[in-house]
CSV table of C-alpha atoms in Angstrom, one decimal:
chain,number,residue,atom,x,y,z
A,293,MET,CA,-0.2,-0.1,0.1
A,294,ASN,CA,2.7,2.5,1.0
A,295,SER,CA,4.4,2.1,-2.5
A,296,LEU,CA,1.0,2.5,-4.4
A,297,LYS,CA,0.6,5.4,-2.0
A,298,GLY,CA,4.0,7.0,-3.0
A,299,ILE,CA,3.5,6.9,-6.7
A,300,ILE,CA,-0.4,8.5,-6.7
A,301,TYR,CA,1.3,11.5,-5.1
A,302,ASN,CA,4.5,11.1,-7.2
A,303,CYS,CA,5.0,13.4,-10.2
A,304,ARG,CA,8.5,12.3,-10.7
A,305,GLN,CA,7.7,8.4,-10.8
A,306,ALA,CA,4.6,9.3,-12.9
A,307,THR,CA,6.6,11.2,-15.3
A,308,PHE,CA,9.3,8.1,-15.1
A,309,LEU,CA,6.3,6.0,-16.4
A,310,ILE,CA,4.6,8.3,-18.8
A,311,GLU,CA,8.3,7.6,-20.9
A,312,LYS,CA,8.8,4.1,-20.4
A,313,LYS,CA,5.0,3.6,-21.5
A,314,GLN,CA,5.7,5.0,-25.1
A,315,VAL,CA,8.4,2.6,-25.6
A,316,ARG,CA,7.7,-1.0,-24.1
A,317,LYS,CA,4.3,-1.7,-22.1
A,318,LEU,CA,4.4,-1.1,-18.3
A,319,THR,CA,3.9,-4.4,-15.8
A,320,PHE,CA,-0.2,-4.4,-14.5
A,321,ARG,CA,1.1,-2.8,-11.4
A,322,GLU,CA,2.6,0.0,-13.2
A,323,SER,CA,0.0,0.8,-15.6
A,324,VAL,CA,-2.8,0.3,-12.6
A,325,GLU,CA,-0.3,3.1,-11.0
A,326,LEU,CA,0.0,5.4,-13.5
A,327,ARG,CA,-4.0,5.6,-14.3
A,328,ILE,CA,-4.6,6.3,-10.7
A,329,HIS,CA,-2.2,9.2,-10.8
A,330,LEU,CA,-3.3,10.5,-14.1
A,331,THR,CA,-6.9,10.6,-13.1
A,332,GLY,CA,-5.7,12.7,-10.3
A,333,CYS,CA,-3.1,14.6,-11.5
A,334,SER,CA,-4.0,17.5,-14.5
A,335,VAL,CA,-0.1,18.5,-14.4
A,336,CYS,CA,1.0,15.4,-15.3
A,337,ARG,CA,-2.0,14.8,-18.3
A,338,VAL,CA,-0.3,18.1,-19.7
A,339,PHE,CA,2.9,16.6,-19.8
A,340,GLN,CA,1.7,13.1,-21.1
A,341,LYS,CA,0.2,14.8,-23.7
A,342,GLN,CA,3.2,17.2,-24.5
A,343,SER,CA,5.9,14.0,-24.1
A,344,VAL,CA,3.6,12.1,-27.0
A,345,MET,CA,3.6,15.0,-29.2
A,346,ILE,CA,7.0,15.8,-28.3
A,347,ASN,CA,7.6,12.3,-30.0
A,348,ARG,CA,5.7,13.0,-32.8
A,349,MET,CA,7.4,15.8,-33.6
A,350,VAL,CA,10.9,14.7,-33.8
A,351,LYS,CA,9.7,11.9,-36.0
A,352,ASN,CA,8.4,14.2,-38.6
A,353,LEU,CA,11.0,16.7,-38.4
A,354,ILE,CA,13.2,13.8,-39.8
A,355,HIS,CA,10.8,13.1,-42.8
A,356,ASP,CA,10.8,17.1,-43.5
A,357,SER,CA,14.3,17.4,-43.3
A,358,GLN,CA,14.7,14.2,-45.6
A,359,LYS,CA,11.9,15.6,-47.9
A,360,LYS,CA,13.9,18.8,-48.4
A,361,ASP,CA,16.7,16.7,-49.7
A,362,ARG,CA,19.9,19.0,-48.7
A,363,LYS,CA,22.6,19.5,-51.4
A,364,LEU,CA,26.4,19.2,-50.8
A,365,ASP,CA,28.5,21.8,-53.2
A,366,ASP,CA,29.7,20.8,-56.4
A,367,ALA,CA,33.0,21.7,-55.6
A,368,PHE,CA,33.1,18.9,-53.0
A,369,LYS,CA,30.9,16.4,-54.9
A,370,ARG,CA,34.0,16.8,-57.8
A,371,ASP,CA,36.7,16.0,-55.0
A,372,LEU,CA,34.8,13.1,-53.7
A,373,GLN,CA,34.2,11.5,-57.4
A,374,ASP,CA,38.3,12.7,-58.0
A,375,LYS,CA,38.8,10.6,-54.7
A,376,ILE,CA,36.4,7.2,-56.1
A,377,GLU,CA,38.1,7.4,-59.7
A,378,GLY,CA,41.6,7.8,-57.4
A,379,GLU,CA,41.1,4.7,-55.3
A,380,LEU,CA,39.5,2.6,-58.1
A,381,ASN,CA,42.5,3.7,-60.4
A,382,LYS,CA,45.1,2.2,-57.6
A,383,ASN,CA,43.1,-1.3,-57.8
A,384,ARG,CA,44.0,-1.4,-61.5
B,163,MET,CA,39.3,-4.4,-62.8
B,164,LEU,CA,35.8,-2.7,-61.8
B,165,ILE,CA,34.1,-4.4,-64.3
B,166,ASP,CA,35.4,-7.9,-62.9
B,167,LYS,CA,34.5,-6.6,-59.2
B,168,ASN,CA,30.9,-6.2,-60.6
B,169,LYS,CA,30.6,-9.8,-61.9
B,170,SER,CA,31.8,-10.9,-58.6
B,171,VAL,CA,28.5,-9.4,-57.0
B,172,THR,CA,25.8,-12.0,-57.3
B,173,GLY,CA,22.9,-9.6,-56.7
B,174,SER,CA,20.7,-8.4,-59.0
B,175,GLU,CA,22.0,-4.9,-58.8
B,176,PRO,CA,25.4,-4.4,-60.4
B,177,VAL,CA,27.9,-1.9,-57.9
B,178,ASP,CA,28.5,0.9,-59.7
B,179,PRO,CA,31.3,3.4,-57.5
B,180,LEU,CA,31.8,5.7,-60.3
B,181,GLN,CA,27.8,6.6,-60.2
B,182,TRP,CA,27.7,6.7,-56.2
B,183,VAL,CA,28.3,10.9,-55.9
B,184,LYS,CA,25.4,11.4,-58.0
B,185,ARG,CA,23.4,8.8,-57.2
B,186,TYR,CA,23.6,9.4,-53.3
B,187,ALA,CA,25.7,12.2,-52.4
B,188,ASP,CA,23.4,14.3,-51.5
B,189,TYR,CA,20.8,11.8,-49.9
B,190,LEU,CA,23.6,10.7,-47.9
B,191,TYR,CA,24.5,14.0,-47.0
B,192,THR,CA,20.8,14.8,-45.6
B,193,TYR,CA,20.6,11.4,-43.8
B,194,ALA,CA,23.7,12.4,-41.6
B,195,VAL,CA,22.7,16.2,-41.0
B,196,THR,CA,19.8,15.9,-39.7
B,197,ARG,CA,21.0,13.2,-37.4
B,198,ILE,CA,24.4,15.2,-36.1
B,199,ASN,CA,23.1,18.6,-37.0
B,200,ASP,CA,26.5,19.5,-37.8
B,201,GLU,CA,27.3,19.8,-42.1
B,202,GLU,CA,30.8,20.1,-41.8
B,203,GLN,CA,31.2,17.0,-39.5
B,204,ALA,CA,28.5,15.4,-42.0
B,205,ARG,CA,30.4,16.1,-45.5
B,206,ASP,CA,33.2,14.6,-43.7
B,207,LEU,CA,31.0,11.5,-42.8
B,208,VAL,CA,29.6,10.9,-46.3
B,209,GLN,CA,33.2,11.0,-47.6
B,210,GLU,CA,34.2,8.4,-45.0
B,211,THR,CA,31.2,6.6,-45.8
B,212,PHE,CA,32.6,6.4,-49.8
B,213,LEU,CA,36.1,5.2,-49.0
B,214,ALA,CA,35.1,2.9,-46.5
B,215,ALA,CA,32.7,0.9,-49.2
B,216,LEU,CA,35.4,1.2,-52.2
B,217,GLU,CA,37.2,-1.1,-49.6
B,218,LYS,CA,34.2,-3.2,-48.9
B,219,VAL,CA,32.7,-3.3,-52.3
B,220,LYS,CA,34.6,-6.8,-52.8
B,221,THR,CA,32.5,-8.4,-49.7
B,222,PHE,CA,29.4,-6.4,-51.0
B,223,GLU,CA,26.8,-9.6,-51.2
B,224,GLY,CA,24.0,-7.8,-53.4
B,225,ARG,CA,21.5,-9.0,-50.3
B,226,SER,CA,20.3,-5.0,-49.9
B,227,SER,CA,20.4,-2.6,-52.9
B,228,GLU,CA,23.4,-0.5,-53.3
B,229,GLY,CA,21.8,2.2,-51.5
B,230,THR,CA,20.6,0.3,-48.0
B,231,TRP,CA,24.1,-1.0,-48.2
B,232,LEU,CA,25.8,2.6,-48.3
B,233,THR,CA,23.2,3.9,-46.0
B,234,ALA,CA,24.3,1.2,-43.2
B,235,ILE,CA,27.5,2.1,-43.8
B,236,LEU,CA,26.9,5.7,-43.0
B,237,LYS,CA,24.8,4.7,-39.8
B,238,ASN,CA,27.4,3.0,-38.6
B,239,LYS,CA,29.8,6.0,-38.6
B,240,ILE,CA,26.9,8.6,-37.2
B,241,ILE,CA,26.8,5.9,-34.4
B,242,ASP,CA,30.7,6.2,-33.9
B,243,VAL,CA,30.1,9.8,-33.5
B,244,TYR,CA,27.3,9.7,-30.9
B,245,ARG,CA,29.4,7.2,-28.9
B,246,LYS,CA,32.8,9.4,-29.0
B,247,LYS,CA,30.9,12.6,-28.2
B,248,SER,CA,28.9,10.5,-25.3
B,249,SER,CA,32.1,9.1,-23.6
B,250,GLY,CA,34.4,12.9,-23.5
B,251,LEU,CA,34.9,14.3,-20.9
B,252,SER,CA,33.0,17.4,-21.9
B,253,ASN,CA,30.2,15.1,-21.7
B,254,LYS,CA,30.4,15.0,-17.6
B,255,SER,CA,29.8,18.6,-17.2
B,256,GLY,CA,27.0,18.6,-19.2
B,257,VAL,CA,25.0,16.2,-17.8
B,258,SER,CA,25.5,17.5,-14.1
B,259,GLU,CA,24.5,20.8,-15.7
B,260,ALA,CA,21.1,19.0,-17.0
B,261,GLU,CA,20.4,17.4,-13.9
B,262,GLN,CA,21.0,20.1,-11.9
B,263,ASP,CA,17.9,22.1,-13.8
B,264,GLN,CA,15.7,18.9,-13.2
B,265,LYS,CA,16.5,19.3,-9.5
B,266,ASN,CA,14.0,22.6,-9.4
B,267,PHE,CA,11.2,20.7,-11.5
B,268,PHE,CA,10.4,18.3,-8.5
B,269,ASP,CA,9.9,18.8,-5.0
B,270,PRO,CA,12.8,16.6,-3.5
B,271,ASP,CA,10.7,15.3,-0.5
B,272,ASP,CA,7.1,14.8,-1.7
B,273,GLY,CA,7.8,14.2,-6.1
B,274,HIS,CA,5.3,16.7,-6.8
B,275,TRP,CA,6.0,19.4,-9.5
B,276,ASN,CA,7.4,22.6,-8.0
B,277,GLU,CA,5.0,25.5,-9.1
B,278,ASP,CA,7.0,27.3,-11.5
B,279,PHE,CA,8.2,24.1,-13.5
B,280,ARG,CA,4.6,22.9,-13.8
B,281,PRO,CA,3.5,21.5,-17.5
B,282,LYS,CA,1.8,24.5,-19.3
B,283,GLU,CA,-0.5,24.0,-22.2
B,284,LEU,CA,1.4,25.0,-24.9
B,285,GLY,CA,-1.4,25.6,-27.8
B,286,ALA,CA,-3.2,22.8,-30.0
B,287,GLU,CA,-1.3,20.3,-30.7
B,288,GLU,CA,-2.4,20.0,-34.4
B,289,ASP,CA,-0.8,23.6,-34.8
B,290,LEU,CA,2.4,23.0,-33.3
B,291,LEU,CA,3.2,20.0,-34.8
B,292,VAL,CA,3.2,21.7,-38.1
B,293,ASN,CA,4.2,25.1,-36.7
B,294,ALA,CA,7.8,25.8,-38.2
B,295,GLU,CA,8.4,28.0,-35.8
B,296,PHE,CA,7.9,25.6,-33.0
B,297,SER,CA,10.1,22.8,-34.9
B,298,MET,CA,13.0,25.1,-34.7
B,299,ILE,CA,12.7,26.0,-30.8
B,300,LEU,CA,12.5,22.0,-30.6
B,301,GLN,CA,15.8,21.8,-32.8
B,302,LYS,CA,17.8,23.7,-30.4
B,303,CYS,CA,16.3,21.9,-27.5
B,304,MET,CA,17.6,19.1,-28.8
B,305,ASP,CA,21.0,20.6,-29.3
B,306,LYS,CA,21.3,21.7,-25.7
B,307,LEU,CA,20.9,18.0,-24.3
B,308,PRO,CA,23.7,16.9,-23.1
B,309,ALA,CA,25.9,14.2,-25.5
B,310,LEU,CA,24.9,10.8,-23.9
B,311,TRP,CA,21.4,12.1,-23.9
B,312,SER,CA,21.2,13.3,-26.9
B,313,ALA,CA,22.3,9.9,-28.6
B,314,VAL,CA,19.6,7.9,-26.3
B,315,PHE,CA,16.9,10.0,-27.9
B,316,THR,CA,18.0,10.8,-31.1
B,317,LEU,CA,18.8,6.5,-31.8
B,318,LYS,CA,15.2,5.8,-30.3
B,319,HIS,CA,12.9,7.8,-31.6
B,320,MET,CA,15.0,9.1,-35.3
B,321,ASP,CA,16.0,5.6,-36.0
B,322,GLU,CA,13.7,3.7,-33.7
B,323,GLU,CA,16.4,1.6,-32.5
B,324,VAL,CA,16.0,-1.5,-30.6
B,325,THR,CA,16.6,-0.9,-26.5
B,326,GLU,CA,19.3,-3.2,-26.3
B,327,ASN,CA,21.0,-2.0,-29.3
B,328,ILE,CA,21.2,1.4,-27.8
B,329,CYS,CA,22.5,0.2,-24.2
B,330,GLU,CA,25.6,-2.4,-25.9
B,331,THR,CA,26.4,0.5,-28.2
B,332,LEU,CA,26.9,3.7,-25.8
B,333,LYS,CA,27.9,0.8,-23.2
B,334,ILE,CA,24.6,2.1,-20.4
B,335,THR,CA,22.6,-0.5,-18.5
B,336,PRO,CA,18.9,-0.7,-19.4
B,337,SER,CA,18.5,0.9,-15.8
B,338,ASN,CA,20.2,4.2,-16.7
B,339,PHE,CA,18.5,3.6,-20.5
B,340,TRP,CA,15.2,4.8,-18.7
B,341,VAL,CA,16.5,6.9,-16.5
B,342,ILE,CA,18.1,9.2,-19.6
B,343,MET,CA,15.0,8.3,-21.3
B,344,HIS,CA,13.0,10.4,-18.7
B,345,ARG,CA,15.7,13.0,-18.0
B,346,ALA,CA,16.0,13.8,-21.8
B,347,LYS,CA,12.1,14.3,-21.9
B,348,LEU,CA,11.8,16.4,-18.8
B,349,ASN,CA,14.9,18.8,-19.9
B,350,LEU,CA,13.1,19.1,-23.4
B,351,ARG,CA,9.8,19.7,-22.9
B,352,ALA,CA,10.5,22.3,-20.1
B,353,CYS,CA,13.0,23.9,-22.9
B,354,LEU,CA,10.0,24.3,-25.5
B,355,GLN,CA,7.9,25.6,-22.9
B,356,LYS,CA,10.4,28.1,-21.6
B,357,ASN,CA,11.6,29.6,-25.5
B,358,TRP,CA,7.6,28.6,-26.6
B,359,ILE,CA,5.4,30.5,-24.2
């Protein structure tokens, strides 16, 4: 009972479980504890919403920037091409 | 010689290093820059990737496409960068500073949010997700994380790497992994709130 009481009032522990939940399944006990905490704690509900959003944004960030297709400058590419040709000729 | 090499490749798709720059350089550069956020280093990594691939060309068995194979080589190089950064001395000060920040988040006795640091609504989620300025702040907040945290967080969320692999690569224990994921998120979220509202 003591440890249950611990989580019900402990936002640090609740936010830890919120993070864990997004990566792997919580144990039955953990998931009950978190649910009880969130029922009574609106601040941690806001945290959870934002935590999920941040994860989605990080994924978007990667997709967006890969869509943008950044370019290397031509001089660098020419240099790179020369290096590759040089290496290939070494083996000839 | 080059043609002989191509013949030794068993896959359906021949390897043609002369086309690499044209076909893959920009893609690999983008891939690297989004993960390490350092243009100079990203350029170097692209070059290293091609040179490493040239040495391994004979062992390429065509099980994956040429592009996938080159990306895998680059990815390993990026992980090496994470590893070096996160084991460096400078990292330690970064971690203790970031941990110091978090001491203020919760009451040390009962674990309650301290009033000044309580999460507040940032706005409609759907709007924030597509807001360019908000993305930029997120990127900056990610750059501020200690190197080890940022490596763990990036590997998990950007590359959806398996937890066990991350622990092994960065030499951390599973319980350390969870602590880092938690702390990274606490700091990221607080940084967003501080710079947005």
